[in-house]
Amino acid sequence: MEKKELLYEGKAKKVYTTDDPSLLIVAYKDDATAFNGLKKGTIVGKGVINNQMSNRLMARLAAAGIPNHFVEELSERETLVKKVTIVPLEVIVRNISAGSFSKRYGVDEGIPFEAPVVEFSYKNDALGDPLLNTSHALALKLATREEIDRIRELALAVDRYLQDFWAQCGVTLVDFKLEFGRLPDGTIILADEISPDTCRLWDSATGEKLDKDRFRRDLGGVEDAYAEVMRRLMEHE
Ligand code: ADP
Ligand code: UDP
């Protein structure tokens, strides 16, 4: 399958049409942004790692019964995916307090929750991806109640699967962001990516951060951290 025309260039990926209207090619870049685009940089090799990691996790999730857009890895940085209409919600699942949760509610990072926290943001860069609840999402007609229920169910299933998988790799899954989309027949599937850009991953033994927080917080060792989580994942292939 060949790239036809550039449909969209985002902060981390480019999206191309193909000869098949139901399929897209995503190409992962090394560009990194944080704080709604205010901080910009490059993480050398990130595109390759995020592409390969996301594909491996999506393949595992599909085998575990969680439908998603992954079709075929075409090259180090490029993947064929099912085209969906993205539901404009950033679906965040949290197992341990961190990031904006800690900031917003004034709690330390690193406090485990008794049950996962699911939250939604309106995927809208101009508004800074504001937090919203189900009734906001319904009022804004971002999705139907049935779709939101299904998205929540799938997000929690992803959490259960990935927490267990990462634990086997000696990695603690703190929180992550998912995006879902609709196929032409209305079926909701998981889309976008699952990578150290979109997850908080802490070394289970040392607590060391192995994700994009190293870039956001200028902790150094960004490339090494991405390579380390990829190595851990590959050991469990
Ligand atoms: P952003 O738009 O946040 O800058 P990216 O650089 O990752 O993000 O761009 C990828 C874009 O492709 C995102 O807008 C994402 O919602 C969209 N996308 C991801 N998977 C699919 C898919 N299967 N079909 C259609 N669009 C997708
Ligand atoms: N996240 C993401 N994209 C976003 C916002 C958040 O991938 O636009 C991920 C982030 O990497 C983390 C989780 O979602 O794993 C929760 O992020 P949080 O709300 O704490 O936001 P942040 O600390 O990035 O402001």
mmCIF file of C-alpha atoms and ligand atoms in Angstrom:
data_model
loop_
_atom_site.group_PDB
_atom_site.id
_atom_site.type_symbol
_atom_site.label_atom_id
_atom_site.label_comp_id
_atom_site.label_asym_id
_atom_site.label_seq_id
_atom_site.Cartn_x
_atom_site.Cartn_y
_atom_site.Cartn_z
ATOM 1 C CA MET A 1 0.000 0.000 0.000
ATOM 2 C CA GLU A 2 1.348 3.437 -1.011
ATOM 3 C CA LYS A 3 0.816 6.903 0.463
ATOM 4 C CA LYS A 4 -1.427 9.013 -1.781
ATOM 5 C CA GLU A 5 -1.895 12.478 -0.311
ATOM 6 C CA LEU A 6 -1.194 14.110 3.021
ATOM 7 C CA LEU A 7 -4.533 14.317 4.803
ATOM 8 C CA TYR A 8 -3.320 15.853 8.054
ATOM 9 C CA GLU A 9 -0.091 16.762 9.789
ATOM 10 C CA GLY A 10 -0.317 16.649 13.564
ATOM 11 C CA LYS A 11 2.227 17.291 16.269
ATOM 12 C CA ALA A 12 3.617 13.734 16.338
ATOM 13 C CA LYS A 13 2.359 12.046 13.177
ATOM 14 C CA LYS A 14 1.436 12.607 9.554
ATOM 15 C CA VAL A 15 -1.667 10.946 8.161
ATOM 16 C CA TYR A 16 -1.938 9.979 4.477
ATOM 17 C CA THR A 17 -4.741 8.653 2.307
ATOM 18 C CA THR A 18 -4.226 5.463 0.302
ATOM 19 C CA ASP A 19 -5.883 3.936 -2.783
ATOM 20 C CA ASP A 20 -8.267 2.186 -0.390
ATOM 21 C CA PRO A 21 -10.720 4.762 1.071
ATOM 22 C CA SER A 22 -11.106 2.650 4.213
ATOM 23 C CA LEU A 23 -7.369 2.690 5.027
ATOM 24 C CA LEU A 24 -4.876 5.378 6.040
ATOM 25 C CA ILE A 25 -1.112 5.409 6.510
ATOM 26 C CA VAL A 26 0.252 7.068 9.646
ATOM 27 C CA ALA A 27 3.899 8.182 9.710
ATOM 28 C CA TYR A 28 5.485 8.802 13.109
ATOM 29 C CA LYS A 29 7.813 11.806 13.545
ATOM 30 C CA ASP A 30 10.539 12.524 16.107
ATOM 31 C CA ASP A 31 8.906 15.889 16.909
ATOM 32 C CA ALA A 32 7.895 16.304 20.523
ATOM 33 C CA THR A 33 5.583 18.934 21.984
ATOM 34 C CA ALA A 34 4.212 19.541 25.448
ATOM 35 C CA PHE A 35 1.953 22.016 27.241
ATOM 36 C CA ASN A 36 -0.374 22.342 24.253
ATOM 37 C CA GLY A 37 2.477 23.031 21.828
ATOM 38 C CA LEU A 38 4.262 25.655 23.971
ATOM 39 C CA LYS A 39 7.339 23.441 24.413
ATOM 40 C CA LYS A 40 8.825 21.981 21.254
ATOM 41 C CA GLY A 41 11.736 19.652 20.631
ATOM 42 C CA THR A 42 13.014 16.487 19.026
ATOM 43 C CA ILE A 43 13.391 13.075 20.590
ATOM 44 C CA VAL A 44 15.757 11.224 18.257
ATOM 45 C CA GLY A 45 14.346 7.815 17.285
ATOM 46 C CA LYS A 46 11.002 8.408 19.013
ATOM 47 C CA GLY A 47 8.979 7.941 15.819
ATOM 48 C CA VAL A 48 10.404 4.470 15.296
ATOM 49 C CA ILE A 49 9.845 3.421 18.913
ATOM 50 C CA ASN A 50 6.322 4.845 19.141
ATOM 51 C CA ASN A 51 5.315 3.230 15.847
ATOM 52 C CA GLN A 52 6.683 -0.184 16.763
ATOM 53 C CA MET A 53 5.504 -0.083 20.384
ATOM 54 C CA SER A 54 2.008 1.096 19.519
ATOM 55 C CA ASN A 55 1.655 -1.604 16.862
ATOM 56 C CA ARG A 56 2.783 -4.377 19.178
ATOM 57 C CA LEU A 57 0.428 -3.232 21.929
ATOM 58 C CA MET A 58 -2.485 -2.798 19.489
ATOM 59 C CA ALA A 59 -1.889 -6.318 18.114
ATOM 60 C CA ARG A 60 -1.942 -7.721 21.651
ATOM 61 C CA LEU A 61 -5.095 -5.765 22.506
ATOM 62 C CA ALA A 62 -6.832 -7.033 19.340
ATOM 63 C CA ALA A 63 -5.951 -10.607 20.346
ATOM 64 C CA ALA A 64 -7.409 -9.845 23.790
ATOM 65 C CA GLY A 65 -10.708 -8.806 22.164
ATOM 66 C CA ILE A 66 -10.260 -5.037 22.085
ATOM 67 C CA PRO A 67 -11.041 -3.850 18.533
ATOM 68 C CA ASN A 68 -8.601 -1.282 17.129
ATOM 69 C CA HIS A 69 -7.360 0.401 13.969
ATOM 70 C CA PHE A 70 -4.057 -1.478 13.513
ATOM 71 C CA VAL A 71 -3.760 -3.303 10.173
ATOM 72 C CA GLU A 72 -0.092 -3.696 9.211
ATOM 73 C CA GLU A 73 3.318 -2.203 9.974
ATOM 74 C CA LEU A 74 4.712 -0.970 6.646
ATOM 75 C CA SER A 75 8.128 0.271 7.769
ATOM 76 C CA GLU A 76 10.008 1.505 10.849
ATOM 77 C CA ARG A 77 7.892 4.651 10.997
ATOM 78 C CA GLU A 78 4.801 3.857 8.918
ATOM 79 C CA THR A 79 1.679 1.847 9.620
ATOM 80 C CA LEU A 80 -1.497 1.009 7.740
ATOM 81 C CA VAL A 81 -4.605 1.628 9.865
ATOM 82 C CA LYS A 82 -8.368 1.518 9.449
ATOM 83 C CA LYS A 83 -9.734 4.977 8.804
ATOM 84 C CA VAL A 84 -12.140 6.154 11.482
ATOM 85 C CA THR A 85 -13.973 9.350 12.338
ATOM 86 C CA ILE A 86 -12.222 10.307 15.536
ATOM 87 C CA VAL A 87 -14.515 10.957 18.517
ATOM 88 C CA PRO A 88 -13.167 14.330 19.744
ATOM 89 C CA LEU A 89 -12.492 13.102 23.274
ATOM 90 C CA GLU A 90 -9.138 12.433 24.910
ATOM 91 C CA VAL A 91 -9.903 9.501 27.156
ATOM 92 C CA ILE A 92 -7.550 9.391 30.124
ATOM 93 C CA VAL A 93 -7.299 6.453 32.515
ATOM 94 C CA ARG A 94 -5.351 6.834 35.745
ATOM 95 C CA ASN A 95 -4.188 4.176 38.192
ATOM 96 C CA ILE A 96 -1.854 6.383 40.250
ATOM 97 C CA SER A 97 -1.980 10.141 40.867
ATOM 98 C CA ALA A 98 0.295 12.222 38.610
ATOM 99 C CA GLY A 99 0.412 15.167 36.225
ATOM 100 C CA SER A 100 -2.671 17.314 35.837
ATOM 101 C CA PHE A 101 -4.638 15.215 38.381
ATOM 102 C CA SER A 102 -2.117 16.000 41.118
ATOM 103 C CA LYS A 103 -1.962 19.650 40.103
ATOM 104 C CA ARG A 104 -5.730 20.166 39.819
ATOM 105 C CA TYR A 105 -6.659 18.436 43.084
ATOM 106 C CA GLY A 106 -3.554 19.356 45.089
ATOM 107 C CA VAL A 107 -2.338 15.816 45.812
ATOM 108 C CA ASP A 108 1.141 14.300 45.658
ATOM 109 C CA GLU A 109 2.135 12.235 42.669
ATOM 110 C CA GLY A 110 2.435 8.475 43.180
ATOM 111 C CA ILE A 111 -0.693 7.727 45.248
ATOM 112 C CA PRO A 112 -2.345 4.529 43.921
ATOM 113 C CA PHE A 113 -6.134 4.655 43.410
ATOM 114 C CA GLU A 114 -8.440 1.881 44.656
ATOM 115 C CA ALA A 115 -10.178 1.895 41.277
ATOM 116 C CA PRO A 116 -9.060 3.446 37.986
ATOM 117 C CA VAL A 117 -10.112 7.040 37.297
ATOM 118 C CA VAL A 118 -11.530 7.662 33.808
ATOM 119 C CA GLU A 119 -11.677 11.245 32.590
ATOM 120 C CA PHE A 120 -12.481 12.951 29.324
ATOM 121 C CA SER A 121 -11.043 16.064 27.711
ATOM 122 C CA TYR A 122 -12.541 17.797 24.713
ATOM 123 C CA LYS A 123 -9.967 17.236 21.923
ATOM 124 C CA ASN A 124 -9.690 20.861 20.842
ATOM 125 C CA ASP A 125 -6.232 22.481 20.717
ATOM 126 C CA ALA A 126 -7.633 26.028 20.412
ATOM 127 C CA LEU A 127 -9.420 25.570 23.757
ATOM 128 C CA GLY A 128 -6.494 23.719 25.375
ATOM 129 C CA ASP A 129 -8.300 20.343 25.582
ATOM 130 C CA PRO A 130 -10.633 21.284 28.480
ATOM 131 C CA LEU A 131 -11.729 18.595 30.950
ATOM 132 C CA LEU A 132 -15.379 17.603 30.573
ATOM 133 C CA ASN A 133 -17.894 15.103 31.919
ATOM 134 C CA THR A 134 -20.461 12.886 30.206
ATOM 135 C CA SER A 135 -23.246 15.477 30.298
ATOM 136 C CA HIS A 136 -20.936 18.094 28.754
ATOM 137 C CA ALA A 137 -19.977 15.635 26.009
ATOM 138 C CA LEU A 138 -23.673 14.863 25.368
ATOM 139 C CA ALA A 139 -24.637 18.557 25.331
ATOM 140 C CA LEU A 140 -21.852 19.247 22.838
ATOM 141 C CA LYS A 141 -22.970 16.200 20.809
ATOM 142 C CA LEU A 142 -19.409 14.843 20.753
ATOM 143 C CA ALA A 143 -20.778 11.284 21.124
ATOM 144 C CA THR A 144 -23.966 9.465 22.092
ATOM 145 C CA ARG A 145 -24.539 7.985 25.536
ATOM 146 C CA GLU A 146 -24.147 4.483 24.096
ATOM 147 C CA GLU A 147 -20.828 5.487 22.509
ATOM 148 C CA ILE A 148 -19.569 7.009 25.755
ATOM 149 C CA ASP A 149 -20.549 3.857 27.683
ATOM 150 C CA ARG A 150 -18.716 1.703 25.120
ATOM 151 C CA ILE A 151 -15.650 3.970 25.160
ATOM 152 C CA ARG A 152 -15.486 3.775 28.958
ATOM 153 C CA GLU A 153 -15.844 -0.023 28.877
ATOM 154 C CA LEU A 154 -13.086 -0.376 26.256
ATOM 155 C CA ALA A 155 -10.784 2.099 28.044
ATOM 156 C CA LEU A 156 -11.072 0.101 31.289
ATOM 157 C CA ALA A 157 -10.415 -3.150 29.408
ATOM 158 C CA VAL A 158 -7.282 -1.575 27.869
ATOM 159 C CA ASP A 159 -6.201 -0.529 31.364
ATOM 160 C CA ARG A 160 -6.629 -4.038 32.798
ATOM 161 C CA TYR A 161 -4.714 -5.600 29.914
ATOM 162 C CA LEU A 162 -1.883 -3.050 29.799
ATOM 163 C CA GLN A 163 -1.393 -2.840 33.582
ATOM 164 C CA ASP A 164 -0.844 -6.587 33.648
ATOM 165 C CA PHE A 165 1.361 -6.632 30.540
ATOM 166 C CA TRP A 166 3.586 -3.760 31.686
ATOM 167 C CA ALA A 167 3.862 -5.302 35.162
ATOM 168 C CA GLN A 168 5.392 -8.396 33.536
ATOM 169 C CA CYS A 169 7.970 -6.032 31.992
ATOM 170 C CA GLY A 170 8.789 -4.473 35.381
ATOM 171 C CA VAL A 171 6.955 -1.288 34.425
ATOM 172 C CA THR A 172 4.105 0.416 36.321
ATOM 173 C CA LEU A 173 1.332 1.889 34.173
ATOM 174 C CA VAL A 174 0.498 5.152 35.960
ATOM 175 C CA ASP A 175 -1.889 6.747 33.440
ATOM 176 C CA PHE A 176 -2.496 7.049 29.704
ATOM 177 C CA LYS A 177 -4.537 8.747 26.998
ATOM 178 C CA LEU A 178 -6.590 6.951 24.362
ATOM 179 C CA GLU A 179 -8.543 8.082 21.312
ATOM 180 C CA PHE A 180 -11.480 6.209 19.825
ATOM 181 C CA GLY A 181 -13.156 6.444 16.435
ATOM 182 C CA ARG A 182 -16.172 5.265 14.482
ATOM 183 C CA LEU A 183 -16.007 2.882 11.544
ATOM 184 C CA PRO A 184 -18.480 3.608 8.707
ATOM 185 C CA ASP A 185 -20.983 1.181 10.295
ATOM 186 C CA GLY A 186 -20.781 3.068 13.604
ATOM 187 C CA THR A 187 -18.670 0.529 15.496
ATOM 188 C CA ILE A 188 -16.390 2.164 18.067
ATOM 189 C CA ILE A 189 -12.748 1.069 17.881
ATOM 190 C CA LEU A 190 -9.522 2.178 19.564
ATOM 191 C CA ALA A 191 -7.352 4.407 17.314
ATOM 192 C CA ASP A 192 -4.330 6.758 17.454
ATOM 193 C CA GLU A 193 -1.337 5.433 19.452
ATOM 194 C CA ILE A 194 -0.189 3.891 22.728
ATOM 195 C CA SER A 195 3.406 4.891 23.450
ATOM 196 C CA PRO A 196 5.660 6.634 25.983
ATOM 197 C CA ASP A 197 4.266 9.891 24.500
ATOM 198 C CA THR A 198 0.770 9.000 25.674
ATOM 199 C CA CYS A 199 1.407 6.887 28.800
ATOM 200 C CA ARG A 200 3.178 7.447 32.105
ATOM 201 C CA LEU A 201 5.424 4.432 32.643
ATOM 202 C CA TRP A 202 7.520 4.098 35.800
ATOM 203 C CA ASP A 203 10.201 1.500 36.479
ATOM 204 C CA SER A 204 8.479 -0.764 39.031
ATOM 205 C CA ALA A 205 11.663 -1.254 41.057
ATOM 206 C CA THR A 206 13.154 2.248 41.098
ATOM 207 C CA GLY A 207 10.238 4.527 40.205
ATOM 208 C CA GLU A 208 12.326 6.029 37.403
ATOM 209 C CA LYS A 209 10.205 7.779 34.766
ATOM 210 C CA LEU A 210 10.393 6.039 31.378
ATOM 211 C CA ASP A 211 8.107 8.325 29.364
ATOM 212 C CA LYS A 212 7.520 11.801 27.978
ATOM 213 C CA ASP A 213 7.664 13.402 31.437
ATOM 214 C CA ARG A 214 11.471 13.277 30.973
ATOM 215 C CA PHE A 215 10.974 15.720 28.078
ATOM 216 C CA ARG A 216 8.192 17.779 29.699
ATOM 217 C CA ARG A 217 10.182 18.243 32.918
ATOM 218 C CA ASP A 218 13.704 18.484 31.409
ATOM 219 C CA LEU A 219 14.866 15.404 33.325
ATOM 220 C CA GLY A 220 17.394 14.342 30.641
ATOM 221 C CA GLY A 221 17.888 10.833 29.305
ATOM 222 C CA VAL A 222 14.760 11.079 27.172
ATOM 223 C CA GLU A 223 16.004 8.895 24.282
ATOM 224 C CA ASP A 224 17.425 6.309 26.710
ATOM 225 C CA ALA A 225 14.109 6.063 28.563
ATOM 226 C CA TYR A 226 12.136 5.430 25.357
ATOM 227 C CA ALA A 227 14.722 2.825 24.284
ATOM 228 C CA GLU A 228 14.564 1.163 27.715
ATOM 229 C CA VAL A 229 10.772 0.666 27.734
ATOM 230 C CA MET A 230 10.958 -0.618 24.152
ATOM 231 C CA ARG A 231 13.666 -3.097 25.188
ATOM 232 C CA ARG A 232 11.500 -4.311 28.102
ATOM 233 C CA LEU A 233 8.531 -4.775 25.772
ATOM 234 C CA MET A 234 10.604 -6.696 23.200
ATOM 235 C CA GLU A 235 11.831 -9.056 25.938
ATOM 236 C CA HIS A 236 8.199 -10.097 26.377
ATOM 237 C CA GLU A 237 7.401 -10.670 22.700
HETATM 238 P P1 ADP B 1 -2.386 15.783 17.101
HETATM 239 O O1 ADP B 1 -3.524 15.911 16.135
HETATM 240 O O2 ADP B 1 -2.871 15.765 18.527
HETATM 241 O O3 ADP B 1 -1.284 16.755 16.871
HETATM 242 P P2 ADP B 1 -0.907 13.485 15.953
HETATM 243 O O4 ADP B 1 0.284 14.234 15.481
HETATM 244 O O5 ADP B 1 -0.689 12.196 16.649
HETATM 245 O O6 ADP B 1 -1.828 14.290 16.947
HETATM 246 O O7 ADP B 1 -1.805 13.270 14.685
HETATM 247 C C1 ADP B 1 -2.485 12.121 14.372
HETATM 248 C C2 ADP B 1 -3.937 12.460 14.074
HETATM 249 O O8 ADP B 1 -4.553 11.338 13.465
HETATM 250 C C3 ADP B 1 -4.729 12.782 15.336
HETATM 251 O O9 ADP B 1 -5.548 13.913 15.094
HETATM 252 C C4 ADP B 1 -5.578 11.531 15.553
HETATM 253 O O10 ADP B 1 -6.811 11.838 16.160
HETATM 254 C C5 ADP B 1 -5.777 11.035 14.125
HETATM 255 N N1 ADP B 1 -5.964 9.594 13.991
HETATM 256 C C6 ADP B 1 -5.359 8.591 14.678
HETATM 257 N N2 ADP B 1 -5.773 7.371 14.261
HETATM 258 C C7 ADP B 1 -6.660 7.591 13.259
HETATM 259 C C8 ADP B 1 -7.447 6.733 12.423
HETATM 260 N N3 ADP B 1 -7.373 5.416 12.528
HETATM 261 N N4 ADP B 1 -8.272 7.328 11.521
HETATM 262 C C9 ADP B 1 -8.356 8.670 11.416
HETATM 263 N N5 ADP B 1 -7.638 9.531 12.160
HETATM 264 C C10 ADP B 1 -6.791 9.006 13.080
HETATM 265 N N1 UDP B 2 -1.786 12.757 27.588
HETATM 266 C C1 UDP B 2 -1.582 12.696 26.225
HETATM 267 N N2 UDP B 2 -1.949 13.765 25.459
HETATM 268 C C2 UDP B 2 -2.516 14.885 25.986
HETATM 269 C C3 UDP B 2 -2.717 14.937 27.371
HETATM 270 C C4 UDP B 2 -2.345 13.866 28.152
HETATM 271 O O1 UDP B 2 -1.101 11.695 25.714
HETATM 272 O O2 UDP B 2 -2.846 15.812 25.218
HETATM 273 C C5 UDP B 2 -1.401 11.617 28.441
HETATM 274 C C6 UDP B 2 -0.169 11.917 29.290
HETATM 275 O O3 UDP B 2 0.991 11.450 28.628
HETATM 276 C C7 UDP B 2 -0.428 11.113 30.533
HETATM 277 C C8 UDP B 2 -1.957 11.067 30.652
HETATM 278 O O4 UDP B 2 -2.449 11.368 29.353
HETATM 279 O O5 UDP B 2 0.033 9.790 30.374
HETATM 280 C C9 UDP B 2 -2.516 12.041 31.669
HETATM 281 O O6 UDP B 2 -1.997 13.311 31.396
HETATM 282 P P1 UDP B 2 -2.329 14.555 32.345
HETATM 283 O O7 UDP B 2 -3.786 14.850 32.281
HETATM 284 O O8 UDP B 2 -1.754 14.311 33.693
HETATM 285 O O9 UDP B 2 -1.667 15.763 31.619
HETATM 286 P P2 UDP B 2 -0.258 16.439 31.575
HETATM 287 O O10 UDP B 2 0.525 16.083 32.786
HETATM 288 O O11 UDP B 2 0.322 15.925 30.291
HETATM 289 O O12 UDP B 2 -0.643 17.879 31.515
#
